[in-house]
Short mmCIF file of C-alpha atoms in Angstrom, two decimals:
data_model
loop_
_atom_site.label_atom_id
_atom_site.label_comp_id
_atom_site.label_asym_id
_atom_site.label_seq_id
_atom_site.Cartn_x
_atom_site.Cartn_y
_atom_site.Cartn_z
CA MET U 242 0.09 -8.32 17.68
CA GLN U 243 -0.95 -11.08 15.30
CA PRO U 244 -1.63 -10.05 11.68
CA ASP U 245 -5.30 -10.21 10.63
CA ILE U 246 -4.39 -11.31 7.09
CA THR U 247 -1.88 -13.97 6.20
CA ARG U 248 0.91 -12.88 3.85
CA TYR U 249 1.46 -16.32 2.38
CA ILE U 250 -0.47 -19.36 1.20
CA GLU U 251 0.87 -22.92 1.31
CA LEU U 252 -0.17 -25.35 -1.43
CA ASN U 253 1.54 -28.74 -1.70
CA ASN U 254 5.27 -28.02 -1.51
CA TRP U 255 4.93 -24.37 -2.62
CA ILE U 256 4.61 -21.22 -0.56
CA PHE U 257 3.09 -18.18 -2.32
CA GLU U 258 4.11 -14.91 -0.70
CA ILE U 259 2.24 -11.64 -1.09
CA LYS U 260 5.02 -9.22 -2.01
CA SER U 261 3.23 -6.67 -4.17
CA ILE U 262 -0.24 -5.17 -4.02
CA ARG U 263 -1.94 -3.01 -6.64
CA ALA U 264 -4.37 -0.65 -4.96
CA ILE U 265 -7.23 1.22 -6.62
CA ARG U 266 -9.46 3.86 -5.03
CA VAL U 267 -13.06 3.18 -6.03
CA ASP U 268 -16.41 2.83 -4.27
CA THR U 269 -17.42 -0.38 -6.09
CA TYR U 270 -15.07 -2.94 -7.64
CA GLY U 271 -15.30 -2.92 -11.42
CA GLU U 272 -16.24 0.74 -11.66
CA PRO U 273 -13.79 3.38 -12.96
CA TYR U 274 -11.30 4.26 -10.26
CA SER U 275 -9.99 7.66 -9.18
CA ALA U 276 -6.49 6.65 -8.03
CA THR U 277 -4.02 3.79 -8.19
CA ALA U 278 -0.88 2.88 -6.22
CA ASN U 279 1.61 0.04 -5.75
CA LEU U 280 2.58 -1.38 -2.37
CA CYS U 281 5.74 -3.51 -2.24
CA ILE U 282 6.27 -5.62 0.88
CA ASN U 283 9.57 -6.87 2.28
CA SER U 284 9.62 -8.48 5.72
CA ASP U 285 8.02 -5.96 8.14
CA SER U 286 8.40 -2.99 5.76
CA ALA U 287 6.28 -1.66 2.92
CA TYR U 288 7.01 0.85 0.20
CA LEU U 289 4.18 2.80 -1.45
CA ASP U 290 4.92 4.22 -4.89
CA GLY U 291 3.43 4.64 -8.34
CA VAL U 292 0.61 6.78 -6.97
CA MET U 293 -1.48 8.30 -9.74
CA THR U 294 -4.76 10.13 -9.33
CA ARG U 295 -7.27 11.00 -12.01
CA ASP U 296 -7.31 14.67 -10.93
CA GLN U 297 -3.49 14.77 -10.45
CA LYS U 298 -3.88 15.86 -6.82
CA ASP U 299 -1.94 14.48 -3.86
CA LEU U 300 -3.42 11.73 -1.73
CA LYS U 301 -5.56 12.87 1.16
CA GLU U 302 -4.95 12.08 4.83
CA GLU U 303 -7.77 9.51 4.76
CA ASP U 304 -5.94 7.71 1.93
CA TYR U 305 -2.77 7.47 4.01
CA LEU U 306 -4.76 6.24 7.00
CA THR U 307 -6.30 3.52 4.84
CA PHE U 308 -2.86 2.33 3.70
CA MET U 309 -1.68 2.37 7.31
CA ALA U 310 -4.70 0.26 8.37
CA LEU U 311 -3.88 -2.29 5.65
CA CYS U 312 -0.26 -2.44 6.76
CA GLU U 313 -1.32 -2.99 10.35
CA LYS U 314 -3.55 -5.91 9.26
CA LEU U 315 -0.57 -7.41 7.38
CA GLY U 316 1.75 -7.07 10.38
CA ILE U 317 3.89 -4.41 8.69
CA THR U 318 5.57 -2.01 11.10
CA LYS U 319 7.33 0.45 8.75
CA VAL U 320 5.88 2.21 5.71
CA LYS U 321 7.80 4.41 3.28
CA PHE U 322 5.91 6.73 0.92
CA ASP U 323 7.16 8.60 -2.10
CA ASN U 324 5.14 11.78 -2.51
CA PHE U 325 5.03 13.98 -5.53
CA SER U 326 4.06 17.51 -4.62
CA ASP U 327 4.53 20.50 -6.91
CA GLN U 328 6.83 18.40 -9.12
CA HIS U 329 9.12 17.59 -6.17
CA VAL U 330 9.64 14.05 -4.89
CA PHE U 331 10.07 13.61 -1.17
CA GLU U 332 10.16 10.56 1.05
CA GLU U 333 8.01 10.06 4.10
CA LYS U 334 8.71 7.25 6.58
CA LEU U 335 6.04 6.24 9.05
CA THR U 336 5.85 3.63 11.78
CA VAL U 337 2.61 1.69 12.10
CA ALA U 338 1.20 1.60 15.63
CA GLN U 339 1.07 -1.92 17.08
#
């Protein structure tokens, strides 16, 4: 499957790679947001960390599905999440459907 979004831009003799994405959960850009996260990309893998929500609750299933949809558009096949639940950190590895 071909990625929908390119992960690099070529300008002159430079290539600019997208390696890190800051994500915010908000209905309209520029408005106050309810959650933030970082997505680090390496080859066909992504790592989601730094998740913070305004209400200090865990991400919902629809949030995970949104991150998975983004990864699919970028051609990423493996996603690793760090979750913080009840003060415990656990790792969740998922494979993006192709």
